């Protein structure tokens, strides 16, 4: 027997439409997409480092999957819903406003959350997570400011709302490769004794 709570979640995330077609809730689609795309970006970054699949850090890929699907996708979904309610039009002007607003609000939050969250998933102490975030978040954010406004202007002005999280997740594959690089930067080099 299936518990009522499981039936409720299934009914909320998946809706059966005519002819047996299943419609997946946009947040569930985003979570599934991020569960695959983020570890893929991590593995691509490891391949770029020169690692073979035998030498991949599979635990790091799992952390990327967990963080992407259980944290990034829901927060991004919420952000997209909020901005769509604030600026419901799908035109270039609204797209630019949303993109700029995102870079000033969600962008720094997401960047700091990434380094803090991933560090804590690595079982680092809170102070170690803060230290790494202070070191890596500002340069990462600076690169993001150069890329994401353009992608988000397209996203907010041309892409229908129900496909926005998926569109962003596809764009984020390349970004995730960069995040994986920034996250692993300095971890692979031994400390220099003074």
PDB file of C-alpha atoms in Angstrom:
ATOM      1  CA  UNK A   1       0.000   0.000   0.000  1.00  0.00           C
ATOM      2  CA  UNK A   2       1.333   3.449  -0.978  1.00  0.00           C
ATOM      3  CA  UNK A   3       1.241   6.074   1.804  1.00  0.00           C
ATOM      4  CA  UNK A   4      -1.025   9.083   1.239  1.00  0.00           C
ATOM      5  CA  UNK A   5       1.949  11.458   1.415  1.00  0.00           C
ATOM      6  CA  UNK A   6       3.629   9.680  -1.523  1.00  0.00           C
ATOM      7  CA  UNK A   7       0.391   9.806  -3.524  1.00  0.00           C
ATOM      8  CA  UNK A   8       0.106  13.532  -2.764  1.00  0.00           C
ATOM      9  CA  UNK A   9       3.682  14.211  -3.924  1.00  0.00           C
ATOM     10  CA  UNK A  10       3.149  12.159  -7.083  1.00  0.00           C
ATOM     11  CA  UNK A  11      -0.081  14.010  -7.808  1.00  0.00           C
ATOM     12  CA  UNK A  12       1.646  17.353  -7.237  1.00  0.00           C
ATOM     13  CA  UNK A  13       4.682  16.684  -9.408  1.00  0.00           C
ATOM     14  CA  UNK A  14       3.173  14.532 -12.160  1.00  0.00           C
ATOM     15  CA  UNK A  15      -0.196  15.099 -13.782  1.00  0.00           C
ATOM     16  CA  UNK A  16      -1.681  12.569 -16.174  1.00  0.00           C
ATOM     17  CA  UNK A  17      -3.171  14.243 -19.222  1.00  0.00           C
ATOM     18  CA  UNK A  18      -5.314  12.820 -21.998  1.00  0.00           C
ATOM     19  CA  UNK A  19      -4.075   9.756 -23.899  1.00  0.00           C
ATOM     20  CA  UNK A  20      -1.876   8.699 -20.961  1.00  0.00           C
ATOM     21  CA  UNK A  21       0.597  11.572 -21.342  1.00  0.00           C
ATOM     22  CA  UNK A  22       2.261  12.638 -18.117  1.00  0.00           C
ATOM     23  CA  UNK A  23       2.973  16.298 -17.417  1.00  0.00           C
ATOM     24  CA  UNK A  24       5.836  16.929 -14.994  1.00  0.00           C
ATOM     25  CA  UNK A  25       5.759  19.965 -12.709  1.00  0.00           C
ATOM     26  CA  UNK A  26       8.371  22.575 -13.829  1.00  0.00           C
ATOM     27  CA  UNK A  27      10.253  22.338 -10.503  1.00  0.00           C
ATOM     28  CA  UNK A  28      10.450  18.550 -10.790  1.00  0.00           C
ATOM     29  CA  UNK A  29      11.693  18.915 -14.379  1.00  0.00           C
ATOM     30  CA  UNK A  30      14.323  21.376 -13.181  1.00  0.00           C
ATOM     31  CA  UNK A  31      15.405  19.123 -10.312  1.00  0.00           C
ATOM     32  CA  UNK A  32      15.715  16.128 -12.631  1.00  0.00           C
ATOM     33  CA  UNK A  33      17.653  18.215 -15.145  1.00  0.00           C
ATOM     34  CA  UNK A  34      20.031  19.559 -12.503  1.00  0.00           C
ATOM     35  CA  UNK A  35      20.484  16.078 -11.009  1.00  0.00           C
ATOM     36  CA  UNK A  36      22.031  15.083 -14.340  1.00  0.00           C
ATOM     37  CA  UNK A  37      23.515  18.327 -15.671  1.00  0.00           C
ATOM     38  CA  UNK A  38      25.484  19.377 -12.603  1.00  0.00           C
ATOM     39  CA  UNK A  39      27.417  16.154 -12.104  1.00  0.00           C
ATOM     40  CA  UNK A  40      27.929  16.038 -15.879  1.00  0.00           C
ATOM     41  CA  UNK A  41      29.552  19.471 -15.708  1.00  0.00           C
ATOM     42  CA  UNK A  42      31.697  18.285 -12.806  1.00  0.00           C
ATOM     43  CA  UNK A  43      32.815  15.194 -14.750  1.00  0.00           C
ATOM     44  CA  UNK A  44      33.550  17.249 -17.875  1.00  0.00           C
ATOM     45  CA  UNK A  45      35.694  19.568 -15.759  1.00  0.00           C
ATOM     46  CA  UNK A  46      37.577  16.579 -14.355  1.00  0.00           C
ATOM     47  CA  UNK A  47      38.134  15.293 -17.902  1.00  0.00           C
ATOM     48  CA  UNK A  48      39.484  18.715 -18.890  1.00  0.00           C
ATOM     49  CA  UNK A  49      41.889  18.404 -15.921  1.00  0.00           C
ATOM     50  CA  UNK A  50      43.191  15.265 -17.625  1.00  0.00           C
ATOM     51  CA  UNK A  51      41.604  12.643 -15.388  1.00  0.00           C
ATOM     52  CA  UNK A  52      40.382   9.386 -16.849  1.00  0.00           C
ATOM     53  CA  UNK A  53      36.974   7.995 -15.816  1.00  0.00           C
ATOM     54  CA  UNK A  54      38.782   5.543 -13.532  1.00  0.00           C
ATOM     55  CA  UNK A  55      40.280   8.488 -11.632  1.00  0.00           C
ATOM     56  CA  UNK A  56      37.183  10.704 -11.451  1.00  0.00           C
ATOM     57  CA  UNK A  57      36.122  11.941  -8.057  1.00  0.00           C
ATOM     58  CA  UNK A  58      32.668  10.345  -8.116  1.00  0.00           C
ATOM     59  CA  UNK A  59      31.867  11.653  -4.634  1.00  0.00           C
ATOM     60  CA  UNK A  60      32.360  15.208  -5.933  1.00  0.00           C
ATOM     61  CA  UNK A  61      30.015  14.445  -8.845  1.00  0.00           C
ATOM     62  CA  UNK A  62      27.432  13.118  -6.374  1.00  0.00           C
ATOM     63  CA  UNK A  63      27.737  16.310  -4.309  1.00  0.00           C
ATOM     64  CA  UNK A  64      27.139  18.351  -7.471  1.00  0.00           C
ATOM     65  CA  UNK A  65      24.061  16.246  -8.235  1.00  0.00           C
ATOM     66  CA  UNK A  66      22.635  16.623  -4.740  1.00  0.00           C
ATOM     67  CA  UNK A  67      23.322  20.338  -4.515  1.00  0.00           C
ATOM     68  CA  UNK A  68      22.029  21.044  -8.020  1.00  0.00           C
ATOM     69  CA  UNK A  69      18.831  19.058  -7.723  1.00  0.00           C
ATOM     70  CA  UNK A  70      17.905  19.633  -4.087  1.00  0.00           C
ATOM     71  CA  UNK A  71      19.051  23.229  -3.618  1.00  0.00           C
ATOM     72  CA  UNK A  72      19.731  25.085  -6.873  1.00  0.00           C
ATOM     73  CA  UNK A  73      16.713  23.880  -8.872  1.00  0.00           C
ATOM     74  CA  UNK A  74      14.146  24.754  -6.161  1.00  0.00           C
ATOM     75  CA  UNK A  75      15.689  28.164  -5.402  1.00  0.00           C
ATOM     76  CA  UNK A  76      15.961  28.948  -9.104  1.00  0.00           C
ATOM     77  CA  UNK A  77      12.377  27.821  -9.650  1.00  0.00           C
ATOM     78  CA  UNK A  78      11.238  30.123  -6.850  1.00  0.00           C
ATOM     79  CA  UNK A  79      13.261  32.985  -8.274  1.00  0.00           C
ATOM     80  CA  UNK A  80      11.798  32.511 -11.761  1.00  0.00           C
ATOM     81  CA  UNK A  81       8.263  32.426 -10.338  1.00  0.00           C
ATOM     82  CA  UNK A  82       8.891  35.565  -8.276  1.00  0.00           C
ATOM     83  CA  UNK A  83      10.308  37.554 -11.185  1.00  0.00           C
ATOM     84  CA  UNK A  84       7.521  36.369 -13.474  1.00  0.00           C
ATOM     85  CA  UNK A  85       4.984  37.658 -10.966  1.00  0.00           C
ATOM     86  CA  UNK A  86       6.825  40.972 -10.582  1.00  0.00           C
ATOM     87  CA  UNK A  87       7.379  41.461 -14.319  1.00  0.00           C
ATOM     88  CA  UNK A  88       4.802  39.291 -16.106  1.00  0.00           C
ATOM     89  CA  UNK A  89       5.517  40.568 -19.609  1.00  0.00           C
ATOM     90  CA  UNK A  90       7.764  38.518 -21.869  1.00  0.00           C
ATOM     91  CA  UNK A  91       9.498  41.254 -23.823  1.00  0.00           C
ATOM     92  CA  UNK A  92      13.014  42.632 -24.138  1.00  0.00           C
ATOM     93  CA  UNK A  93      12.497  45.440 -21.590  1.00  0.00           C
ATOM     94  CA  UNK A  94      11.187  43.058 -18.912  1.00  0.00           C
ATOM     95  CA  UNK A  95      13.935  40.572 -19.775  1.00  0.00           C
ATOM     96  CA  UNK A  96      16.642  43.167 -19.222  1.00  0.00           C
ATOM     97  CA  UNK A  97      15.066  44.324 -15.938  1.00  0.00           C
ATOM     98  CA  UNK A  98      14.853  40.732 -14.683  1.00  0.00           C
ATOM     99  CA  UNK A  99      18.419  39.948 -15.754  1.00  0.00           C
ATOM    100  CA  UNK A 100      19.860  43.016 -14.035  1.00  0.00           C
ATOM    101  CA  UNK A 101      17.772  42.388 -10.915  1.00  0.00           C
ATOM    102  CA  UNK A 102      18.981  38.794 -10.866  1.00  0.00           C
ATOM    103  CA  UNK A 103      22.634  39.830 -11.039  1.00  0.00           C
ATOM    104  CA  UNK A 104      22.173  42.218  -8.132  1.00  0.00           C
ATOM    105  CA  UNK A 105      20.178  39.846  -5.915  1.00  0.00           C
ATOM    106  CA  UNK A 106      20.015  36.152  -6.846  1.00  0.00           C
ATOM    107  CA  UNK A 107      23.504  36.053  -8.418  1.00  0.00           C
ATOM    108  CA  UNK A 108      25.507  36.877  -5.268  1.00  0.00           C
ATOM    109  CA  UNK A 109      23.200  34.678  -3.167  1.00  0.00           C
ATOM    110  CA  UNK A 110      23.649  31.730  -5.554  1.00  0.00           C
ATOM    111  CA  UNK A 111      27.418  32.183  -5.719  1.00  0.00           C
ATOM    112  CA  UNK A 112      27.867  32.313  -1.959  1.00  0.00           C
ATOM    113  CA  UNK A 113      25.397  29.452  -1.477  1.00  0.00           C
ATOM    114  CA  UNK A 114      27.321  27.293  -3.944  1.00  0.00           C
ATOM    115  CA  UNK A 115      30.681  27.607  -2.209  1.00  0.00           C
ATOM    116  CA  UNK A 116      29.217  27.377   1.292  1.00  0.00           C
ATOM    117  CA  UNK A 117      26.937  24.460   0.447  1.00  0.00           C
ATOM    118  CA  UNK A 118      29.509  22.452  -1.469  1.00  0.00           C
ATOM    119  CA  UNK A 119      32.126  23.025   1.217  1.00  0.00           C
ATOM    120  CA  UNK A 120      29.747  21.816   3.910  1.00  0.00           C
ATOM    121  CA  UNK A 121      28.838  18.774   1.774  1.00  0.00           C
ATOM    122  CA  UNK A 122      32.589  18.031   1.728  1.00  0.00           C
ATOM    123  CA  UNK A 123      32.373  17.945   5.531  1.00  0.00           C
ATOM    124  CA  UNK A 124      34.540  21.035   5.915  1.00  0.00           C
ATOM    125  CA  UNK A 125      34.046  23.068   9.064  1.00  0.00           C
ATOM    126  CA  UNK A 126      31.863  26.157   8.935  1.00  0.00           C
ATOM    127  CA  UNK A 127      34.925  28.412   9.248  1.00  0.00           C
ATOM    128  CA  UNK A 128      36.678  26.538   6.414  1.00  0.00           C
ATOM    129  CA  UNK A 129      33.546  26.954   4.275  1.00  0.00           C
ATOM    130  CA  UNK A 130      33.502  30.687   5.000  1.00  0.00           C
ATOM    131  CA  UNK A 131      37.207  30.987   4.184  1.00  0.00           C
ATOM    132  CA  UNK A 132      36.783  29.221   0.843  1.00  0.00           C
ATOM    133  CA  UNK A 133      33.703  31.278   0.018  1.00  0.00           C
ATOM    134  CA  UNK A 134      35.549  34.534   0.724  1.00  0.00           C
ATOM    135  CA  UNK A 135      38.399  33.397  -1.530  1.00  0.00           C
ATOM    136  CA  UNK A 136      36.399  32.010  -4.456  1.00  0.00           C
ATOM    137  CA  UNK A 137      32.984  33.692  -4.582  1.00  0.00           C
ATOM    138  CA  UNK A 138      34.050  37.218  -5.651  1.00  0.00           C
ATOM    139  CA  UNK A 139      36.061  36.165  -8.741  1.00  0.00           C
ATOM    140  CA  UNK A 140      33.357  33.670  -9.691  1.00  0.00           C
ATOM    141  CA  UNK A 141      30.664  36.319  -9.367  1.00  0.00           C
ATOM    142  CA  UNK A 142      32.660  38.720 -11.551  1.00  0.00           C
ATOM    143  CA  UNK A 143      32.738  36.168 -14.365  1.00  0.00           C
ATOM    144  CA  UNK A 144      29.035  35.463 -13.883  1.00  0.00           C
ATOM    145  CA  UNK A 145      28.191  39.148 -14.243  1.00  0.00           C
ATOM    146  CA  UNK A 146      29.808  39.072 -17.693  1.00  0.00           C
ATOM    147  CA  UNK A 147      27.816  36.023 -18.872  1.00  0.00           C
ATOM    148  CA  UNK A 148      24.467  35.645 -17.145  1.00  0.00           C
ATOM    149  CA  UNK A 149      22.813  38.997 -17.974  1.00  0.00           C
ATOM    150  CA  UNK A 150      22.873  38.092 -21.665  1.00  0.00           C
ATOM    151  CA  UNK A 151      21.613  34.554 -21.117  1.00  0.00           C
ATOM    152  CA  UNK A 152      18.928  35.683 -18.708  1.00  0.00           C
ATOM    153  CA  UNK A 153      17.729  38.458 -21.024  1.00  0.00           C
ATOM    154  CA  UNK A 154      17.102  35.760 -23.623  1.00  0.00           C
ATOM    155  CA  UNK A 155      15.552  33.509 -20.977  1.00  0.00           C
ATOM    156  CA  UNK A 156      13.196  36.127 -19.554  1.00  0.00           C
ATOM    157  CA  UNK A 157      12.212  37.727 -22.863  1.00  0.00           C
ATOM    158  CA  UNK A 158      11.930  34.786 -25.288  1.00  0.00           C
ATOM    159  CA  UNK A 159      11.524  31.512 -23.373  1.00  0.00           C
ATOM    160  CA  UNK A 160       8.045  30.571 -22.046  1.00  0.00           C
ATOM    161  CA  UNK A 161       7.920  30.489 -18.225  1.00  0.00           C
ATOM    162  CA  UNK A 162       7.317  26.727 -17.993  1.00  0.00           C
ATOM    163  CA  UNK A 163      10.603  26.080 -19.853  1.00  0.00           C
ATOM    164  CA  UNK A 164      12.798  28.681 -18.149  1.00  0.00           C
ATOM    165  CA  UNK A 165      14.351  26.464 -15.473  1.00  0.00           C
ATOM    166  CA  UNK A 166      15.205  23.865 -18.123  1.00  0.00           C
ATOM    167  CA  UNK A 167      16.669  26.548 -20.447  1.00  0.00           C
ATOM    168  CA  UNK A 168      18.797  27.930 -17.635  1.00  0.00           C
ATOM    169  CA  UNK A 169      19.940  24.456 -16.632  1.00  0.00           C
ATOM    170  CA  UNK A 170      21.154  23.793 -20.173  1.00  0.00           C
ATOM    171  CA  UNK A 171      23.038  27.096 -20.166  1.00  0.00           C
ATOM    172  CA  UNK A 172      24.340  26.224 -16.742  1.00  0.00           C
ATOM    173  CA  UNK A 173      26.131  23.111 -17.995  1.00  0.00           C
ATOM    174  CA  UNK A 174      28.911  25.350 -19.250  1.00  0.00           C
ATOM    175  CA  UNK A 175      28.662  27.464 -16.110  1.00  0.00           C
ATOM    176  CA  UNK A 176      28.805  24.346 -13.946  1.00  0.00           C
ATOM    177  CA  UNK A 177      32.025  23.306 -15.647  1.00  0.00           C
ATOM    178  CA  UNK A 178      33.412  26.698 -14.644  1.00  0.00           C
ATOM    179  CA  UNK A 179      32.030  26.360 -11.092  1.00  0.00           C
ATOM    180  CA  UNK A 180      33.623  22.915 -10.795  1.00  0.00           C
ATOM    181  CA  UNK A 181      36.912  24.435 -11.912  1.00  0.00           C
ATOM    182  CA  UNK A 182      36.628  27.283  -9.387  1.00  0.00           C
ATOM    183  CA  UNK A 183      35.625  24.856  -6.626  1.00  0.00           C
ATOM    184  CA  UNK A 184      38.576  22.547  -7.274  1.00  0.00           C
ATOM    185  CA  UNK A 185      41.040  25.392  -7.857  1.00  0.00           C
ATOM    186  CA  UNK A 186      43.791  25.300  -5.213  1.00  0.00           C
ATOM    187  CA  UNK A 187      42.551  21.935  -3.917  1.00  0.00           C
ATOM    188  CA  UNK A 188      44.760  20.073  -6.359  1.00  0.00           C
ATOM    189  CA  UNK A 189      47.905  22.050  -5.623  1.00  0.00           C
ATOM    190  CA  UNK A 190      49.929  21.369  -2.486  1.00  0.00           C
ATOM    191  CA  UNK A 191      50.339  24.184  -0.007  1.00  0.00           C
ATOM    192  CA  UNK A 192      53.624  26.049  -0.205  1.00  0.00           C
ATOM    193  CA  UNK A 193      55.545  26.135   3.061  1.00  0.00           C
ATOM    194  CA  UNK A 194      56.912  29.520   4.045  1.00  0.00           C
TER     195      UNK A 194
END
